Structure formats: structure tokens, C-alpha cells
GROMACS .gro file of C-alpha atoms in nm:
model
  312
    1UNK     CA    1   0.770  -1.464  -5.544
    2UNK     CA    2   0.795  -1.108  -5.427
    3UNK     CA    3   1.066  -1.023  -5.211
    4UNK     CA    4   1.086  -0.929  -4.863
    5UNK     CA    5   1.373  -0.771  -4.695
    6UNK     CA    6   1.431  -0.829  -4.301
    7UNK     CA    7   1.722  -0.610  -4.143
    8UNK     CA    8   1.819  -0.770  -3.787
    9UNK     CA    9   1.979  -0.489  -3.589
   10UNK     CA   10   2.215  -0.569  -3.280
   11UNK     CA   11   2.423  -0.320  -3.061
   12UNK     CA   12   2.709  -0.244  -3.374
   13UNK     CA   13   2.389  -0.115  -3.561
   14UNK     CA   14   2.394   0.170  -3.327
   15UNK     CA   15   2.777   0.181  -3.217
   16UNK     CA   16   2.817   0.586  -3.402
   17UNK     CA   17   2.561   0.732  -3.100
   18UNK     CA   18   2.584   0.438  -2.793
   19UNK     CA   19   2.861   0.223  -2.618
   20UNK     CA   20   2.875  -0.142  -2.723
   21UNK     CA   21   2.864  -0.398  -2.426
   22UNK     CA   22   3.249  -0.383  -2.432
   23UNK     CA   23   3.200  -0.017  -2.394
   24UNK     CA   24   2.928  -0.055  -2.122
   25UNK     CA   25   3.100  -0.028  -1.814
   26UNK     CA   26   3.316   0.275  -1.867
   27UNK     CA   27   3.031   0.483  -2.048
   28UNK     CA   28   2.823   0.475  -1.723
   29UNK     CA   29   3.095   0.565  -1.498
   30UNK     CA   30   3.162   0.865  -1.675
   31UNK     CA   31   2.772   0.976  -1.749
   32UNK     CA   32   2.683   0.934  -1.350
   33UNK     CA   33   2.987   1.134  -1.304
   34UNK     CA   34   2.854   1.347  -1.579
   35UNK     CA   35   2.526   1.330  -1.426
   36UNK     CA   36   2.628   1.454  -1.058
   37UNK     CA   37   2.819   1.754  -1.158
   38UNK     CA   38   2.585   1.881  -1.448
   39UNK     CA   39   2.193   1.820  -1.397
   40UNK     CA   40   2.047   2.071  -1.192
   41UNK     CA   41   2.109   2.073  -0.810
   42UNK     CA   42   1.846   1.890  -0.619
   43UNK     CA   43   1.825   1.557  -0.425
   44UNK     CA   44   1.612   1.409  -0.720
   45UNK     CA   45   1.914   1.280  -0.938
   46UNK     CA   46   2.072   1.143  -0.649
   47UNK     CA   47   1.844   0.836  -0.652
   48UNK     CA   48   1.943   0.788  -1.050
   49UNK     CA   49   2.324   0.866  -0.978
   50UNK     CA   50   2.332   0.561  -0.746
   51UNK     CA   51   2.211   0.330  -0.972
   52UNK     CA   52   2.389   0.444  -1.303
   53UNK     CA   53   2.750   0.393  -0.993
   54UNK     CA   54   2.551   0.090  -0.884
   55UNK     CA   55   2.527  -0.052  -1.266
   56UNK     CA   56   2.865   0.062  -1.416
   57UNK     CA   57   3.074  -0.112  -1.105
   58UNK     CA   58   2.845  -0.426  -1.216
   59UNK     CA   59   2.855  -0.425  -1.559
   60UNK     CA   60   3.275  -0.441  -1.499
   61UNK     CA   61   3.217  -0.725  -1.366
   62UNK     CA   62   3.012  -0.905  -1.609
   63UNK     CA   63   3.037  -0.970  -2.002
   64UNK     CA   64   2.738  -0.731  -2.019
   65UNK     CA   65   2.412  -0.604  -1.886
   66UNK     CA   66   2.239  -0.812  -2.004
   67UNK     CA   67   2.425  -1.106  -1.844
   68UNK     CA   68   2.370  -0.926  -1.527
   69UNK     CA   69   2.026  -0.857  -1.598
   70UNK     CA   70   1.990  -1.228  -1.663
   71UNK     CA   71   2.180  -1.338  -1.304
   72UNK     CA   72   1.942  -1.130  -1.133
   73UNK     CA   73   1.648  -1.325  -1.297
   74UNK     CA   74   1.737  -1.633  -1.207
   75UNK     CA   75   1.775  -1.542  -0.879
   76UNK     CA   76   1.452  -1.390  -0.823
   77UNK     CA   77   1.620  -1.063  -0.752
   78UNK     CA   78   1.301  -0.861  -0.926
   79UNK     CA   79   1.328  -0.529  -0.735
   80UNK     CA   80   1.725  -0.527  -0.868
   81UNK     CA   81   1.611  -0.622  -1.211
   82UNK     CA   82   1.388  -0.378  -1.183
   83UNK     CA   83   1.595  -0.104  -1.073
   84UNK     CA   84   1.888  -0.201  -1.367
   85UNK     CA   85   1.589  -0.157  -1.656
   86UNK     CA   86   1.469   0.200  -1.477
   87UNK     CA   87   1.861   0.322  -1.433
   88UNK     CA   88   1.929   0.171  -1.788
   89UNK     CA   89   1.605   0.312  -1.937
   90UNK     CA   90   1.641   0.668  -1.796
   91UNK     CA   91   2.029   0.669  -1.904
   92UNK     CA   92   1.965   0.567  -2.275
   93UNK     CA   93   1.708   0.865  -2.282
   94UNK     CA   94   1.964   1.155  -2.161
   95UNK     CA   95   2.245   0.990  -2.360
   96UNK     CA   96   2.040   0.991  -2.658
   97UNK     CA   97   1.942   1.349  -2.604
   98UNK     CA   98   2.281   1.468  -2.567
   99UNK     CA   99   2.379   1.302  -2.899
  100UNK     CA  100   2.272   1.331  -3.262
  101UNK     CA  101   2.172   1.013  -3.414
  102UNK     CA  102   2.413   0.773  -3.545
  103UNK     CA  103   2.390   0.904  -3.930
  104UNK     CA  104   2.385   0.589  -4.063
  105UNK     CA  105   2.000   0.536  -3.944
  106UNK     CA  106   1.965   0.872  -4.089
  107UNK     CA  107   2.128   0.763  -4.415
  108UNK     CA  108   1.919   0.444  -4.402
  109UNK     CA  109   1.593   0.624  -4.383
  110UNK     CA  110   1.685   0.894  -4.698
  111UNK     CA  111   1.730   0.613  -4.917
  112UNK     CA  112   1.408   0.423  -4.821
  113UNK     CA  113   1.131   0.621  -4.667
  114UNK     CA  114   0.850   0.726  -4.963
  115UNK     CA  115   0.508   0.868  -4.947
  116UNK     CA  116   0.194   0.607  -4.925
  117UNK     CA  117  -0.145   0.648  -5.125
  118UNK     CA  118  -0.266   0.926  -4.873
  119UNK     CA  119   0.110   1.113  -4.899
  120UNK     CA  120   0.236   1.024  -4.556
  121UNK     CA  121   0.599   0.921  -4.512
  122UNK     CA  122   0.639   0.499  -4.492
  123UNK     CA  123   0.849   0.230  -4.493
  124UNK     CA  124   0.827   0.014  -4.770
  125UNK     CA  125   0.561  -0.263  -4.752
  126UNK     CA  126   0.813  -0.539  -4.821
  127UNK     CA  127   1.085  -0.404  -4.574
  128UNK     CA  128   1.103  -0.536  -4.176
  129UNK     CA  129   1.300  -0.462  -3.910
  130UNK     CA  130   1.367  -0.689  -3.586
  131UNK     CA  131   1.609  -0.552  -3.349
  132UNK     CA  132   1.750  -0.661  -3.033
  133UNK     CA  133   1.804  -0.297  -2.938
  134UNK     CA  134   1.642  -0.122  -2.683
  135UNK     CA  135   1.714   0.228  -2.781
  136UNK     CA  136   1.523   0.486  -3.002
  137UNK     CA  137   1.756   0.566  -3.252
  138UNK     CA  138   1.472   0.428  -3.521
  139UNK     CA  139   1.251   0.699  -3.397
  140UNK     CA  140   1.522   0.979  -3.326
  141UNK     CA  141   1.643   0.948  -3.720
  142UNK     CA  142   1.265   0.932  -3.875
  143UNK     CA  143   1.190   1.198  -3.629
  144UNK     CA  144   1.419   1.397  -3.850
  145UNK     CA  145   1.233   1.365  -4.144
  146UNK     CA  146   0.878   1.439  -3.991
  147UNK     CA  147   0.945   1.651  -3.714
  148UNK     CA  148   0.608   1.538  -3.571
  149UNK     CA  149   0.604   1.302  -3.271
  150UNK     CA  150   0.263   1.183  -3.365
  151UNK     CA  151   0.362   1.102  -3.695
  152UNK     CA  152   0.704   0.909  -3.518
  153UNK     CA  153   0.501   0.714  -3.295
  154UNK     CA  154   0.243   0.543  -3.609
  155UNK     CA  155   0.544   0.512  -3.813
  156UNK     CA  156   0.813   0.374  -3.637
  157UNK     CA  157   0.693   0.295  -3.245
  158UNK     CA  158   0.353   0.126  -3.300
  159UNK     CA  159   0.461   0.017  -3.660
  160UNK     CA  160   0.377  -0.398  -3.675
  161UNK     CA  161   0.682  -0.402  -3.922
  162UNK     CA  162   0.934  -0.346  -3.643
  163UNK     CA  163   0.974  -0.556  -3.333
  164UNK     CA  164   1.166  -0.504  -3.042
  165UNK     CA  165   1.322  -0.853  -2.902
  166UNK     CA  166   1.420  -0.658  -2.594
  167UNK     CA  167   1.128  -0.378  -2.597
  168UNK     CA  168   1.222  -0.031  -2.592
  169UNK     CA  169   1.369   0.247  -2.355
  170UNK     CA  170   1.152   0.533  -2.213
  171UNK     CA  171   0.807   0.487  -2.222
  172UNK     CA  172   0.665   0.463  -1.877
  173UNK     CA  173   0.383   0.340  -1.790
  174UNK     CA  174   0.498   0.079  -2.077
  175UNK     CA  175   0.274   0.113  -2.414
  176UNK     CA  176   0.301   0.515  -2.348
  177UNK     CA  177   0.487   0.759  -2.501
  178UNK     CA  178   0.508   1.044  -2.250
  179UNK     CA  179   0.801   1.322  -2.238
  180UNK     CA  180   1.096   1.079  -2.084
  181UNK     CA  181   1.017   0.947  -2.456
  182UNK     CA  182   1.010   1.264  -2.684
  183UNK     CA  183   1.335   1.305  -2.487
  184UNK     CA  184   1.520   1.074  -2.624
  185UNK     CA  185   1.421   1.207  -2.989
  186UNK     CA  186   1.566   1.576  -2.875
  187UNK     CA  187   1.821   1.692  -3.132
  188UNK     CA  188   1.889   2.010  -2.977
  189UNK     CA  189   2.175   1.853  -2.833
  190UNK     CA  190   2.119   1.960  -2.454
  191UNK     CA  191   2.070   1.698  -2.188
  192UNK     CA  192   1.740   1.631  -2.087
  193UNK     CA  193   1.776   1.579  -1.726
  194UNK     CA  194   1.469   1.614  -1.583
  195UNK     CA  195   1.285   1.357  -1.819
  196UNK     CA  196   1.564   1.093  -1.734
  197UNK     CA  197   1.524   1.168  -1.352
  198UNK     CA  198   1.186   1.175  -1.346
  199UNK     CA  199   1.131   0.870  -1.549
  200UNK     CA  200   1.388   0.662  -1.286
  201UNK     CA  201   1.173   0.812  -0.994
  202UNK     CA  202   0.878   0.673  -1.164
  203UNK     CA  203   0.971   0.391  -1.186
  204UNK     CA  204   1.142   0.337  -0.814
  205UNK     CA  205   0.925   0.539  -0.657
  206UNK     CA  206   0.582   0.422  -0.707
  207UNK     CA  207   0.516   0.070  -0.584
  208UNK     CA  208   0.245   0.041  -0.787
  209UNK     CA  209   0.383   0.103  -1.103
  210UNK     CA  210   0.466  -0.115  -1.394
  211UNK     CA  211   0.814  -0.305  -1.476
  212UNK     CA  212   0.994  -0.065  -1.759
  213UNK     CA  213   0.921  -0.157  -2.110
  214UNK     CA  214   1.257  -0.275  -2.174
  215UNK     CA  215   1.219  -0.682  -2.135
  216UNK     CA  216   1.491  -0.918  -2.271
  217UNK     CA  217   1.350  -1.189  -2.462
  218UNK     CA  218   1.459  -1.446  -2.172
  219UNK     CA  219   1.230  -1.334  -1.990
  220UNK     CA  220   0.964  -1.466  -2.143
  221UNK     CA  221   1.021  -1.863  -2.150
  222UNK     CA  222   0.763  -1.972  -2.371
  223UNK     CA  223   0.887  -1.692  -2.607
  224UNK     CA  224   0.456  -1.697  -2.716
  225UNK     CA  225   0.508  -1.272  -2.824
  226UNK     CA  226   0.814  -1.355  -3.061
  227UNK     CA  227   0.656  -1.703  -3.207
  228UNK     CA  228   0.321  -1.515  -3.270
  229UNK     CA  229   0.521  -1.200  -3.453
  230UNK     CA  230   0.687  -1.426  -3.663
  231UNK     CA  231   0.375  -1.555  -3.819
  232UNK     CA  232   0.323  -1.214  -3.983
  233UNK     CA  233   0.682  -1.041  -3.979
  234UNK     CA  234   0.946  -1.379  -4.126
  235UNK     CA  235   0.746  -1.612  -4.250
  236UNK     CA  236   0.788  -1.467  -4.614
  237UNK     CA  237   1.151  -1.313  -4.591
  238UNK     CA  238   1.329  -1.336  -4.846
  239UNK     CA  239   1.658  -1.161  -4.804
  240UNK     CA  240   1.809  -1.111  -4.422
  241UNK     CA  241   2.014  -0.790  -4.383
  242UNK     CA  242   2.226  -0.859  -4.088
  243UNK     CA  243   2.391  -0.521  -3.905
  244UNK     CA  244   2.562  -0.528  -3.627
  245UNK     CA  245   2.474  -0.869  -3.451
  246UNK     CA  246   2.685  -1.124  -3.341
  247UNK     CA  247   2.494  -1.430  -3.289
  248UNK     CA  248   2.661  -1.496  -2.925
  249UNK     CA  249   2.575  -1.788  -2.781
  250UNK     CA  250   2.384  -1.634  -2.514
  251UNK     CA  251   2.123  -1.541  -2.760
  252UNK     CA  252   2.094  -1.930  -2.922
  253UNK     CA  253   1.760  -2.018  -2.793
  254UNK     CA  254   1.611  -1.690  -2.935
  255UNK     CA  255   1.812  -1.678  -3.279
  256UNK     CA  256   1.698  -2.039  -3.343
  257UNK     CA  257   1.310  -1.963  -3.272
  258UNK     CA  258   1.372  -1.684  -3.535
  259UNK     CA  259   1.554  -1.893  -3.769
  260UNK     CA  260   1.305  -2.170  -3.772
  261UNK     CA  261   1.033  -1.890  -3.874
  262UNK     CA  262   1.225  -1.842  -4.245
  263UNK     CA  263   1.025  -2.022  -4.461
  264UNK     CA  264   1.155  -1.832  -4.823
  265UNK     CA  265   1.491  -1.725  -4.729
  266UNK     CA  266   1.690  -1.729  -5.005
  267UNK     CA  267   1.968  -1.469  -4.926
  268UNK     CA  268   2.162  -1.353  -4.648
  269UNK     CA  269   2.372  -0.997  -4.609
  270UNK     CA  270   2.619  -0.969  -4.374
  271UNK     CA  271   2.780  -0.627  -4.254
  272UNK     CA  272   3.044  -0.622  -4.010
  273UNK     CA  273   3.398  -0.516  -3.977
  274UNK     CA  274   3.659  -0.687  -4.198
  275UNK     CA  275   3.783  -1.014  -4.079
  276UNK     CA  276   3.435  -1.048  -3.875
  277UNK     CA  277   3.238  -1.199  -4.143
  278UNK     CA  278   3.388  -1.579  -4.144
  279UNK     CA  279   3.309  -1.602  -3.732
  280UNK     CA  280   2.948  -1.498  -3.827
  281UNK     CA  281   2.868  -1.673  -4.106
  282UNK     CA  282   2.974  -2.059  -3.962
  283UNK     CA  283   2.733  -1.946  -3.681
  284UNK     CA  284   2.465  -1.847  -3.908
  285UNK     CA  285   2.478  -2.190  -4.086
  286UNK     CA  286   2.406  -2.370  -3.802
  287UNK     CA  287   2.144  -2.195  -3.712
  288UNK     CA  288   1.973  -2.306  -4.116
  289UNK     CA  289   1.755  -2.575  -4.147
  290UNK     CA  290   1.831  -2.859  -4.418
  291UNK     CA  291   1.553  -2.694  -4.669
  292UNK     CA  292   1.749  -2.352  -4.633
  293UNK     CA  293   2.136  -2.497  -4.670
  294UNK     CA  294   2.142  -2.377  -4.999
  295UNK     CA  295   2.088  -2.004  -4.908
  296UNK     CA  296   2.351  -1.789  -5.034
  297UNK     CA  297   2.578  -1.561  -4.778
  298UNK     CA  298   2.673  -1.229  -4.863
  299UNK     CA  299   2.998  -1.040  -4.660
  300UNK     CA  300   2.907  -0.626  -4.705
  301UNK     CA  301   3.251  -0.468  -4.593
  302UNK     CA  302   3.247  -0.132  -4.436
  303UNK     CA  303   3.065  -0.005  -4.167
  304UNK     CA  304   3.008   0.372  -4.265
  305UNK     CA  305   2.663   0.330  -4.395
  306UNK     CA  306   2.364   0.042  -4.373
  307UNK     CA  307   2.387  -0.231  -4.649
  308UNK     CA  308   2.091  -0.167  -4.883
  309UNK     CA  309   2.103  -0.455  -5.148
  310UNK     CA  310   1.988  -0.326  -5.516
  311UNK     CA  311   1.728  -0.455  -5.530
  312UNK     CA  312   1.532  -0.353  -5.195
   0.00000   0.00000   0.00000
């Protein structure tokens, strides 16, 4: 059987460019202060300034965001909810256009992009991704190698190899990649206010318009979208490259609908800090059906660049 590499991508995957949820809290703080004293002077950013204040004196009080985001779910609090994705949505587009990309996506793609048949630059056919991750790091680094939104948007954003459990940051309305999105991909290394503004007023202003394309897989309680993915994207894995992803117990519902999807694994890489790996790995076999028991674990030490097994 021909192999088929998945790489499952949490927050650590992206740690080098954007704060973990540890991190969350006192990264906001700082960027709306950021935000108030640097973007240009007009009563526009003082809508997103609130809610970046509003969302960093929350987020201290929760694990995470996303815990947050989930409290205001179940409490029917949709205009909140709402407002967190836009304020979260617009930050993750300045932030990333501030910062280069975390190199290690950049190192990832030199060692596996190639040309197809008609000489355009592709991932390999037997290589996946799934990420929890709602940034657009996976764009900013292949973005780097093409310098051609177009070209970024077939190959990475629309590309049925990659899913989002989460969605994505910065397209507004969601499906469309307008300039809050080519934003994000900026590597000129100066803030893109006005795209980040403009994309929270969007969003807040317009009572017509659509709920930001960043929607945690919770809320969707049939989970139909990831089910139906899996049919074409795990069925045939072979070998699971885990970066970055802790399997918290918060995400059990969704890891085990993936899990139950792996018909051929047969190998599993972990990459994580040292002293990391034995926490991950008891979780991981729990989450194995009895036909897969027998797959074999893999601990990758170091953290400087992606695992890429030899043989992918």
C-alpha cells in the first residue's frame, strides 16, 4: 500500500510567529495598546481597540479563547461570539503582517513543495494537512515561494488537501479572499492597519453581514463538514505527523471523530518539547481503536524545524 502522510497542526505548530493560549492574554493587551498609539489617528480603530481590551481582560480569565468562545455559545451570547471571532480575526491579520513567518513553515515547504505535470508549484499528492489553527501562516510561507496571491489561494486556501477544524482568519464575507486577507500574507513587515480595522468594522458594522470564517469545530454538533472530509482526506493515512497539538480534553469529541476515520494507520510521529512526549502519547492510545493498537509511536525531539520522516 502506498503511503500517505497526514501532519495535524495545533497552536505549538505556529508558536515562532503567534502567542500560544498561555500566551493569549498578555499578547492582546499589549497589541491594543500597540494598536491605540500606532495605527493612524481616526475614530475607526477605536471600535477594534475595545474589543482586542474587551478580549485580553477575558481571555485572563479563562484557560483560553476558545473556552470563552465556547461559554458564550452555550449561552446564546451570538452577537459576543460574534464580536470575539471579528476582534480575533482582524488581530491575527495585523499580527501576522507585522511578523515574518515562523521559518519552520518556511523550512517545511523548501523541503516538500515540487512542480506538477503542467510546472506549477504543489504539495505532494500523498501529503495532508488538518490543522486546528486559524491563522495563515500556510499561506504566508508558500506565499514566499510564489509571490502570487492567485497562485496562494489554489494551492494552499482552496486546496481539498488541507482542512481547517476551526476555519481560517481574514476572509470576509467568508469563502473570499479580499485585502484584510492578502494582509496577513504581507512580509514587508509594516502593520497593516487599515485592513485589520476595516475587516472588524465589517464585520460589526453591517447587520447583514456574515459570521467570520473562523468557526470552532463545536460549533457544529453533528460535526457532518469534518465526517464528510474525512472520507477523502484520513481514510488512507498511513503515517500521522503530529506538531504542536496537545490532545486536551476539551478537544475529545473532535479528536475521536478523527481518530475513528484512520483506517491504514500504521505509524505515528510525535514532535514536541522534551519530556512532553510520554503525556501525549498515553492520550493518543486511547484515542486508537483495537484494529490500530499495534501502531507504532514515534517521539521527534526538537522543535527548531517540522518532522519530515524519510520516507515522505
Amino acid at each position: 500500500m502506498d503511503k500517505v502522510f497526514l501532519y495535524l497542526l495545533g497552536a505549538g505548530a505556529s508558536s515562532q510567529a503567534l502567542p500560544l493560549a498561555s500566551q493569549f492574554a498578555e499578547r492582546l493587551t499589549s497589541f491594543a495598546n500597540y494598536l491605540l498609539d500606532n495605527a493612524p489617528h481616526d475614530n475607526s480603530k477605536k471600535a477594534l481597540f475595545e474589543a482586542l481590551d474587551w478580549l485580553a481582560k477575558e481571555a485572563s480569565h479563562h484557560f483560553s479563547v476558545d473556552t470563552f468562545a465556547k461559554k458564550l455559545y452555550f449561552r446564546g451570547d451570538i452577537q459576543n461570539l460574534k464580536k470575539l471571532k471579528a476582534a480575533l480575526s482582524s488581530y491575527l491579520v495585523i499580527e501576522q503582517s507585522i511578523h515574518h513567518v515562523d521559518k519552520r513553515y518556511d523550512a517545511f515547504f523548501a523541503s516538500v513543495l515540487k512542480f506538477d505535470n503542467s510546472m506549477q508549484l504543489s504539495l505532494p499528492g500523498h501529503l495532508r494537512i488538518l490543522t486546528w489553527n486559524y491563522d495563515t501562516q500556510l499561506e504566508k510561507a508558500y506565499y514566499g515561494f510564489c509571490d502570487d496571491y492567485d497562485k496562494v489561494i489554489k494551492g494552499i486556501t482552496f486546496n481539498k488537501s488541507i482542512f481547517r477544524i476551526n476555519g481560517c482568519c481574514g476572509t470576509y464575507p467568508p469563502g473570499r479572499i479580499g485585502n484584510s486577507f492578502r494582509a496577513s500574507l504581507n512580509t514587508t513587515g509594516e502593520p497593516e492597519w487599515k485592513a485589520g480595522i476595516e475587516l472588524y468594522n465589517q464585520y460589526m458594522n453591517d447587520p447583514s453581514s456574515p459570521a467570520p470564517e473562523i468557526n470552532f469545530a463545536w460549533e457544529d454538533p453533528t460535526h457532518n463538514k469534518l465526517k464528510n472530509v474525512g472520507i477523502n482526506l484520513l481514510s488512507d493515512v498511513t503515517d500521522l505527523v503530529v506538531i504542536g497539538y496537545s490532545f486536551p480534553y476539551f478537544n475529545r469529541e473532535i479528536d475521536d471523530i478523527i481518530f475513528k476515520q484512520f483506517d491504514n494507520l500504521f505509524r505515528v510521529y510525535l514532535q514536541f518539547p522534551d519530556g512532553k512526549h510520554a503525556t501525549i502519547e498515553e492520550r493518543i492510545k486511547k484515542l486508537l481503536s483495537d484494529d490500530l493498537k499495534s501502531v507504532k509511536i514515534i517521539r521527534f525531539l526538537g522543535t527548531d524545524l517540522f518532522c519530515i520522516p524519510d520516507d515522505l
